[in-house]
CSV table of C-alpha atoms in Angstrom, one decimal:
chain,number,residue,atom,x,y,z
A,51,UNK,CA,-69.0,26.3,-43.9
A,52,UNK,CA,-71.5,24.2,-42.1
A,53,UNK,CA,-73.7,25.0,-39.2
A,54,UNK,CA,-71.6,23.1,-36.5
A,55,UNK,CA,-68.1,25.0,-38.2
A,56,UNK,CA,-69.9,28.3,-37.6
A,57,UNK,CA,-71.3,27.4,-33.8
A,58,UNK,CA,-67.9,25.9,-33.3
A,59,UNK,CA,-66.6,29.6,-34.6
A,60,UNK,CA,-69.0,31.3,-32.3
A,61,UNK,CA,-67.9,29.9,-29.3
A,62,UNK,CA,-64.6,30.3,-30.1
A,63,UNK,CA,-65.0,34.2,-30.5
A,64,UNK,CA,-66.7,34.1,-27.3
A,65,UNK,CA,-64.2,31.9,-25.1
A,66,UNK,CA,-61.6,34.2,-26.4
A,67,UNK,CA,-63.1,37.9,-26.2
A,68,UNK,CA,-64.2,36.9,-22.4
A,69,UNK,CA,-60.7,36.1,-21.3
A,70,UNK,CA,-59.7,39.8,-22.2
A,71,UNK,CA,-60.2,43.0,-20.2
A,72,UNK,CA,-59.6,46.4,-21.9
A,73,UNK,CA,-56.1,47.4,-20.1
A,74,UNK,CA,-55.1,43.8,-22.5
A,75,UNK,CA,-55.9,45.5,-25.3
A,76,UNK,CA,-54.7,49.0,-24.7
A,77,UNK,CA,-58.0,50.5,-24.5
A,78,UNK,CA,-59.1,52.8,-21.6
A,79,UNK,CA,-60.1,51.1,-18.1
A,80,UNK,CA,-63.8,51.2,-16.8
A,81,UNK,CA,-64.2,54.5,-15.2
A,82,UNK,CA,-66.4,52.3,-12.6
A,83,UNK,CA,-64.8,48.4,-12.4
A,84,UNK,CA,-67.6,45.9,-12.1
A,85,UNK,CA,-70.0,47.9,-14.1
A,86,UNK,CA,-69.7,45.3,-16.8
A,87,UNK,CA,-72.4,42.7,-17.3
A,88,UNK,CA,-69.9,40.7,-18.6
A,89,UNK,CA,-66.3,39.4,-18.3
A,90,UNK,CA,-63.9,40.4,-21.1
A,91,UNK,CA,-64.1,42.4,-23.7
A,92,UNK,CA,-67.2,44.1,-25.2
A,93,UNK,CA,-68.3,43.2,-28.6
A,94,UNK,CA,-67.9,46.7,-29.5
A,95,UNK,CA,-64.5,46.9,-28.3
A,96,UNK,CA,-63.5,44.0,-30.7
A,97,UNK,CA,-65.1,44.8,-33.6
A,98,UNK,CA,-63.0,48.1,-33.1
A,99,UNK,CA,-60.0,46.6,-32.3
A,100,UNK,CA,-60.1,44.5,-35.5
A,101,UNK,CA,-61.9,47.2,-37.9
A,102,UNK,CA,-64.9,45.3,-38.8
A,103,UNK,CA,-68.6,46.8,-38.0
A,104,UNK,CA,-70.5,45.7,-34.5
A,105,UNK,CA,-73.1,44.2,-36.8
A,106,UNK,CA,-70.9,42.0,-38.3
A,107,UNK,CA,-68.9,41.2,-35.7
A,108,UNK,CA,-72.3,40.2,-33.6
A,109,UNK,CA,-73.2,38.2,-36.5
A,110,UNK,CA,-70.4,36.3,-36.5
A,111,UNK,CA,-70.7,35.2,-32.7
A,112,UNK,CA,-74.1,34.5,-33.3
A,113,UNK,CA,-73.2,31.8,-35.7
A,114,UNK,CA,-74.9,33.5,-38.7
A,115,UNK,CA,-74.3,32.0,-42.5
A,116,UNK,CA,-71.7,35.1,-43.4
A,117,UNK,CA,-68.3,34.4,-44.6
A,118,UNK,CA,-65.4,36.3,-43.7
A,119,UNK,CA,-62.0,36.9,-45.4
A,120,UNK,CA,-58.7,36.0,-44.6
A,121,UNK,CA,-57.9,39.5,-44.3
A,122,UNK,CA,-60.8,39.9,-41.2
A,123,UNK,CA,-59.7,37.0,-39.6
A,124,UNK,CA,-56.4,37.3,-39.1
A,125,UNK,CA,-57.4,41.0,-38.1
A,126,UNK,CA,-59.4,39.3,-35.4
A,127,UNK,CA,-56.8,37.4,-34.6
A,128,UNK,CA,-54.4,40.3,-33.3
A,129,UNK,CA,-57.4,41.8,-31.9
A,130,UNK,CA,-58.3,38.8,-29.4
A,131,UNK,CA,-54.3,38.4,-29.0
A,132,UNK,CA,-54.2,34.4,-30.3
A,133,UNK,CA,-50.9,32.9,-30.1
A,134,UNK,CA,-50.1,31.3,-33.7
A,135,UNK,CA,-51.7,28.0,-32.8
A,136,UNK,CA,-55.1,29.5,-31.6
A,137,UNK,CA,-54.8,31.7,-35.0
A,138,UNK,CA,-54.2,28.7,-36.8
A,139,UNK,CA,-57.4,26.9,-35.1
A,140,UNK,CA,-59.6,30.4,-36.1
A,141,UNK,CA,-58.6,29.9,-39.5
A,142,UNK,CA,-59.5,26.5,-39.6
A,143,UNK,CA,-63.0,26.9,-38.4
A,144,UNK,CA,-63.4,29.9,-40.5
A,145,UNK,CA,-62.6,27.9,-43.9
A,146,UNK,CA,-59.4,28.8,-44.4
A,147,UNK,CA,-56.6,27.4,-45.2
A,148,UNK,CA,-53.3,27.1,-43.2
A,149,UNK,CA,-50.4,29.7,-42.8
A,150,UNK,CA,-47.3,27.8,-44.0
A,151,UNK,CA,-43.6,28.9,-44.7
A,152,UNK,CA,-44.0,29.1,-47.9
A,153,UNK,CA,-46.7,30.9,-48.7
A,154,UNK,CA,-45.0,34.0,-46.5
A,155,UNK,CA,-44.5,36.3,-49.9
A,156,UNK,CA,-43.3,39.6,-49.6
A,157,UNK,CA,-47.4,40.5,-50.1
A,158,UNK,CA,-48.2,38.7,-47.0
A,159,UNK,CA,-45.2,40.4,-44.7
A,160,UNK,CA,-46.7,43.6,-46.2
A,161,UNK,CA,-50.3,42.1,-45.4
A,162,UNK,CA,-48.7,41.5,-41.9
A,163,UNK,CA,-47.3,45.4,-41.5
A,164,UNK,CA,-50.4,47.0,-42.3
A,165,UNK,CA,-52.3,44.9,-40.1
A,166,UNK,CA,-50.2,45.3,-36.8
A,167,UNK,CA,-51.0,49.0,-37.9
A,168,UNK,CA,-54.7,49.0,-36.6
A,169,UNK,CA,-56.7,50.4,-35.6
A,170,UNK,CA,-55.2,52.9,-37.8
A,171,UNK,CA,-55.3,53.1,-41.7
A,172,UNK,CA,-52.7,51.6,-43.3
A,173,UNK,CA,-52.6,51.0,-47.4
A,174,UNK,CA,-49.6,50.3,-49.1
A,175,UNK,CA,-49.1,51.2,-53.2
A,176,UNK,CA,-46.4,50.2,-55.8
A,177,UNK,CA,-44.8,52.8,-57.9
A,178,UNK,CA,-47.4,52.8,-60.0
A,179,UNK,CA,-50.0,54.0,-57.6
A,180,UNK,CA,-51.9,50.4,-57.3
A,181,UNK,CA,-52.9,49.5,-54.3
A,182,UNK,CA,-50.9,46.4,-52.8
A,183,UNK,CA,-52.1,45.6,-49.7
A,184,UNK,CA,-54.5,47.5,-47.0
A,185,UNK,CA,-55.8,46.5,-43.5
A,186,UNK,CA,-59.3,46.6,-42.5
A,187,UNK,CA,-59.6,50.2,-41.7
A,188,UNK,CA,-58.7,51.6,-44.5
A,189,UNK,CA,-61.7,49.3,-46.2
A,190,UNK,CA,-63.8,50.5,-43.6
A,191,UNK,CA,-62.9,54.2,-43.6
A,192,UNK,CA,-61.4,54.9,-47.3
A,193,UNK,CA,-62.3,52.6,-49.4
A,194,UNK,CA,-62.2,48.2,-49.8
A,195,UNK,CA,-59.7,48.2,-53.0
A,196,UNK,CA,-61.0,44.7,-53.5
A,197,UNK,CA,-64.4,45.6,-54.2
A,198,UNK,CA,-62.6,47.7,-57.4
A,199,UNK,CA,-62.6,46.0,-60.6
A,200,UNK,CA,-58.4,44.1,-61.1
A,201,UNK,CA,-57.9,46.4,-63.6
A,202,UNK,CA,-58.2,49.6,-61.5
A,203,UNK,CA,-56.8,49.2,-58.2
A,204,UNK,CA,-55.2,52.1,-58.1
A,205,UNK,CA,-54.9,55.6,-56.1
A,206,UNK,CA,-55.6,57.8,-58.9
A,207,UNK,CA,-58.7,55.9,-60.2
A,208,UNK,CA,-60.3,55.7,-57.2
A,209,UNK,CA,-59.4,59.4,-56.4
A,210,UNK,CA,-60.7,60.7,-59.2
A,211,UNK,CA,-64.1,58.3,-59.5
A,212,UNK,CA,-64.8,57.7,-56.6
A,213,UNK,CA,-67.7,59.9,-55.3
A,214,UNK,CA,-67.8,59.3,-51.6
A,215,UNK,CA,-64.3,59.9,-51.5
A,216,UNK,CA,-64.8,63.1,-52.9
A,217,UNK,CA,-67.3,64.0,-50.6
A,218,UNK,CA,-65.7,63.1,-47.5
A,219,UNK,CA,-62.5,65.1,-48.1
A,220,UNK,CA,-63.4,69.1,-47.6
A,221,UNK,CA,-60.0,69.9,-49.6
A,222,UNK,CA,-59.9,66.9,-52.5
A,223,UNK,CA,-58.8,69.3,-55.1
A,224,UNK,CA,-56.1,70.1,-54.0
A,225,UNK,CA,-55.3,66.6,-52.6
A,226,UNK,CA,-56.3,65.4,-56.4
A,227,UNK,CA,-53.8,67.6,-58.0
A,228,UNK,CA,-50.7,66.5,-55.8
A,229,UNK,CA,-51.7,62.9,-56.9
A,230,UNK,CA,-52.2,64.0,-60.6
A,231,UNK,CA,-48.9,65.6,-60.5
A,232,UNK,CA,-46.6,63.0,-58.8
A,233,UNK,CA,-48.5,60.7,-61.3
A,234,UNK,CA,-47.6,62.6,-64.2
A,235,UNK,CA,-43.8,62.8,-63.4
A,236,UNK,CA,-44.0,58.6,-62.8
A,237,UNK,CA,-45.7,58.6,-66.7
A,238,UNK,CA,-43.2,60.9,-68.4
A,239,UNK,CA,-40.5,57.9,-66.7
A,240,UNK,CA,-42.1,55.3,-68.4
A,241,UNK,CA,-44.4,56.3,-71.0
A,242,UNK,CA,-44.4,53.1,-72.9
A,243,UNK,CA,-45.9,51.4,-69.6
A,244,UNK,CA,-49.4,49.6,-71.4
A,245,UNK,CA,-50.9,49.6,-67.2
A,246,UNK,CA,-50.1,53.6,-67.4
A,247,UNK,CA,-51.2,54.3,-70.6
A,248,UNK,CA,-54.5,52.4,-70.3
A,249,UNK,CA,-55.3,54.4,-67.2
A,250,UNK,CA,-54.7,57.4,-68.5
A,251,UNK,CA,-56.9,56.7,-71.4
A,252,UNK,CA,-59.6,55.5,-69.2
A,253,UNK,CA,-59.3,58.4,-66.5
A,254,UNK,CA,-59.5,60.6,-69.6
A,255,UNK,CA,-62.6,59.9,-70.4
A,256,UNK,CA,-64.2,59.3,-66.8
A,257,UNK,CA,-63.3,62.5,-65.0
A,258,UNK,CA,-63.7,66.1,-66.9
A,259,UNK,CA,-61.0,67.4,-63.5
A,260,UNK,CA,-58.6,64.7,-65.0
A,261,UNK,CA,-58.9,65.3,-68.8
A,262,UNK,CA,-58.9,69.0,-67.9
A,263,UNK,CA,-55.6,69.1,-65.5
A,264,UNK,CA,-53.8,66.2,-67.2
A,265,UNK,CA,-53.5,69.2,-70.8
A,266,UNK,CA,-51.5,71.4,-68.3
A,267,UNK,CA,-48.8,68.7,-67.7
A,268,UNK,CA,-48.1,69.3,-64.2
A,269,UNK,CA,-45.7,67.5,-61.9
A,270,UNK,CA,-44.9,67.1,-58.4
A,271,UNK,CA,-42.3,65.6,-56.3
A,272,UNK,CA,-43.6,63.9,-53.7
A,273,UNK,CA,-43.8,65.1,-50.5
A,274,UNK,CA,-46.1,63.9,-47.1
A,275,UNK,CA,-49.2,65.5,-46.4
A,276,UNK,CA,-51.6,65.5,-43.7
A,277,UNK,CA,-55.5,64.8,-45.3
A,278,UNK,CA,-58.6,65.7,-43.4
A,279,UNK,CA,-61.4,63.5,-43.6
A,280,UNK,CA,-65.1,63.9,-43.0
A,281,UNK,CA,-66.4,60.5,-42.3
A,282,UNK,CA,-70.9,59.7,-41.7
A,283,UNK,CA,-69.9,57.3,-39.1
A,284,UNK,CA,-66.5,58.8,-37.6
A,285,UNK,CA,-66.7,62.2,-38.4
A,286,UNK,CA,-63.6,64.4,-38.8
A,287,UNK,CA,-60.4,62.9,-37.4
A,288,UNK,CA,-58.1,64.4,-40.1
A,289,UNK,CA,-55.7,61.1,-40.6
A,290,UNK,CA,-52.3,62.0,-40.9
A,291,UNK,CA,-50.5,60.4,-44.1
A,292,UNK,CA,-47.3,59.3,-43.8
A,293,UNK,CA,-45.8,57.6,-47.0
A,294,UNK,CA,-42.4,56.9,-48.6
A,295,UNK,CA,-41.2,58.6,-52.4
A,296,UNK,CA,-43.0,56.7,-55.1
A,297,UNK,CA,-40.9,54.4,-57.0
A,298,UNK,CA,-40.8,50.6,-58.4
A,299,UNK,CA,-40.9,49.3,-54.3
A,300,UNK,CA,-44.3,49.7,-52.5
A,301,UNK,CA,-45.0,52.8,-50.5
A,302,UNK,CA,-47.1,52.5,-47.3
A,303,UNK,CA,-49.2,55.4,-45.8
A,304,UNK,CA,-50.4,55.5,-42.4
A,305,UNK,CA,-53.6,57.6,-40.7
A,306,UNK,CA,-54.5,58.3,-37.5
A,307,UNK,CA,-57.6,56.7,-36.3
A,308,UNK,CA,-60.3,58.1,-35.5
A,309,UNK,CA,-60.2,59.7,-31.7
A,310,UNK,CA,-62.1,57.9,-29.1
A,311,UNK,CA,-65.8,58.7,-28.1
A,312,UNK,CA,-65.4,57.9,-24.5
A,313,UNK,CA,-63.7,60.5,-22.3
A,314,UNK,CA,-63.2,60.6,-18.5
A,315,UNK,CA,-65.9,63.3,-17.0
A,316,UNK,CA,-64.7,66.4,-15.6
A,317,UNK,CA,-64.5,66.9,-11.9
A,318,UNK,CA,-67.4,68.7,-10.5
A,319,UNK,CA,-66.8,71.5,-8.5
A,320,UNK,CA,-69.6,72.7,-6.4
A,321,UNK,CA,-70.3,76.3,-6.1
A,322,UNK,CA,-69.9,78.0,-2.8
């Protein structure tokens, strides 16, 4: 992208978060209208909106050499409310190709679901447990399944290696098991499935909770649960986790986002 795309990217951000105001968006209104220093929508309240960091999301209105992915910027999109030409146009001056007819695979309607989903989490896995498609905050929050190697894209790899997911859920054990289990039923279906068995082998020898629980052969149906997260930046919002069975069609799951900071001050009551 060259300097002039990313000004031209800039102002387009700008011109487009300033025609906004926060009752647009579904966001609370100013407790005290005309308190803003500027028209539209904060920076903050976009970045939010779309799931991406304030940092980022400054850098990118102040024309700075990052790069963002399709994925962001069509998050951005629904956050600033573009109609499908503007969309079109932020795509453009982002580096990215088009959105024709015929590139709208059942990935990208999924792509599409979890996105209008924000800013809740949404992720959606195949019946193997792989993750499919995700919006941005489930990167932000849980994890960004593109930053795992292709091979290992998957719920019960990440669950089981992944060290900051451990520590943010007070109550991953138990969590951990259900997976193992429901996991376990979907390998005794298909245990010639190489994807399975390889995982297996490799969880086997990664996590000593795996090898350990995997010997007692349990199984679960599924079921929905309700996971409670402790995140450094948004603290304890305890996402709900909606989901469908596991089978050979994707399964999405939903979470609550986290609740808002900003709350309406109590009435004072003077004393008599």
């Amino acid at each position: 992208m060259t300097d002039n795309h990313r000004a031209e990217l800039a102002a387009f951000l700008k011109a487009h978060r300033a025609r906004l105001t926060p009752k647009d968006v579904g966001l609370f209104e100013d407790l005290e209208p005309g308190r803003r220093r500027t028209p539209g929508l904060r920076r903050e309240e976009v970045a939010e909106l779309a799931g991406v960091s304030l940092t980022w999301y400054t850098w990118l209105e102040q024309a700075r050499k990052i790069a963002a992915s399709p994925q962001v910027v069509d998050a951005l999109a629904r956050a600033l409310r573009l109609s499908p030409a503007e969309h079109r146009h932020l795509r453009a001056l982002s580096g990215l190709p088009d959105l024709s007819e015929h590139e709208d695979t059942d990935d990208s309607r999924l792509q599409r679901l979890v996105d209008a989903l924000m800013p809740s989490l949404a992720v959606v896995h195949d019946g193997r447990l792989d993750f499919v498609v995700w919006n941005t905050a489930f990167a932000r929050i849980r994890v960004d399944p593109a930053e795992l190697p292709a091979d290992r894209r998957n719920l019960l790899w990440w669950m089981f290696t992944d060290e900051r997911t451990r520590a943010m859920m007070p109550r991953w054990e138990p969590a951990a098991r259900a997976i193992l289990g429901q996991f376990r039923a979907l390998v005794g279906r298909t245990p010639d499935d190489p994807h399975l068995n390889a995982l297996v082998a490799a969880l086997t020898e990664a996590s000593p909770e795996f090898r350990t629980w995997w010997q007692d052969y349990p199984v679960q149906d599924f079921r929905a649960v309700t996971i409670t997260l402790d995140h450094p930046d948004a603290g304890p919002p305890g996402p709900g986790r909606l989901s469908t069975p596991p089978g050979r069609e994707p399964r999405p799951v939903h979470g609550r986002p986290p609740p808002r900071h900003r709350r309406r001050p109590r009435p004072h009551r003077d004393r008599a």
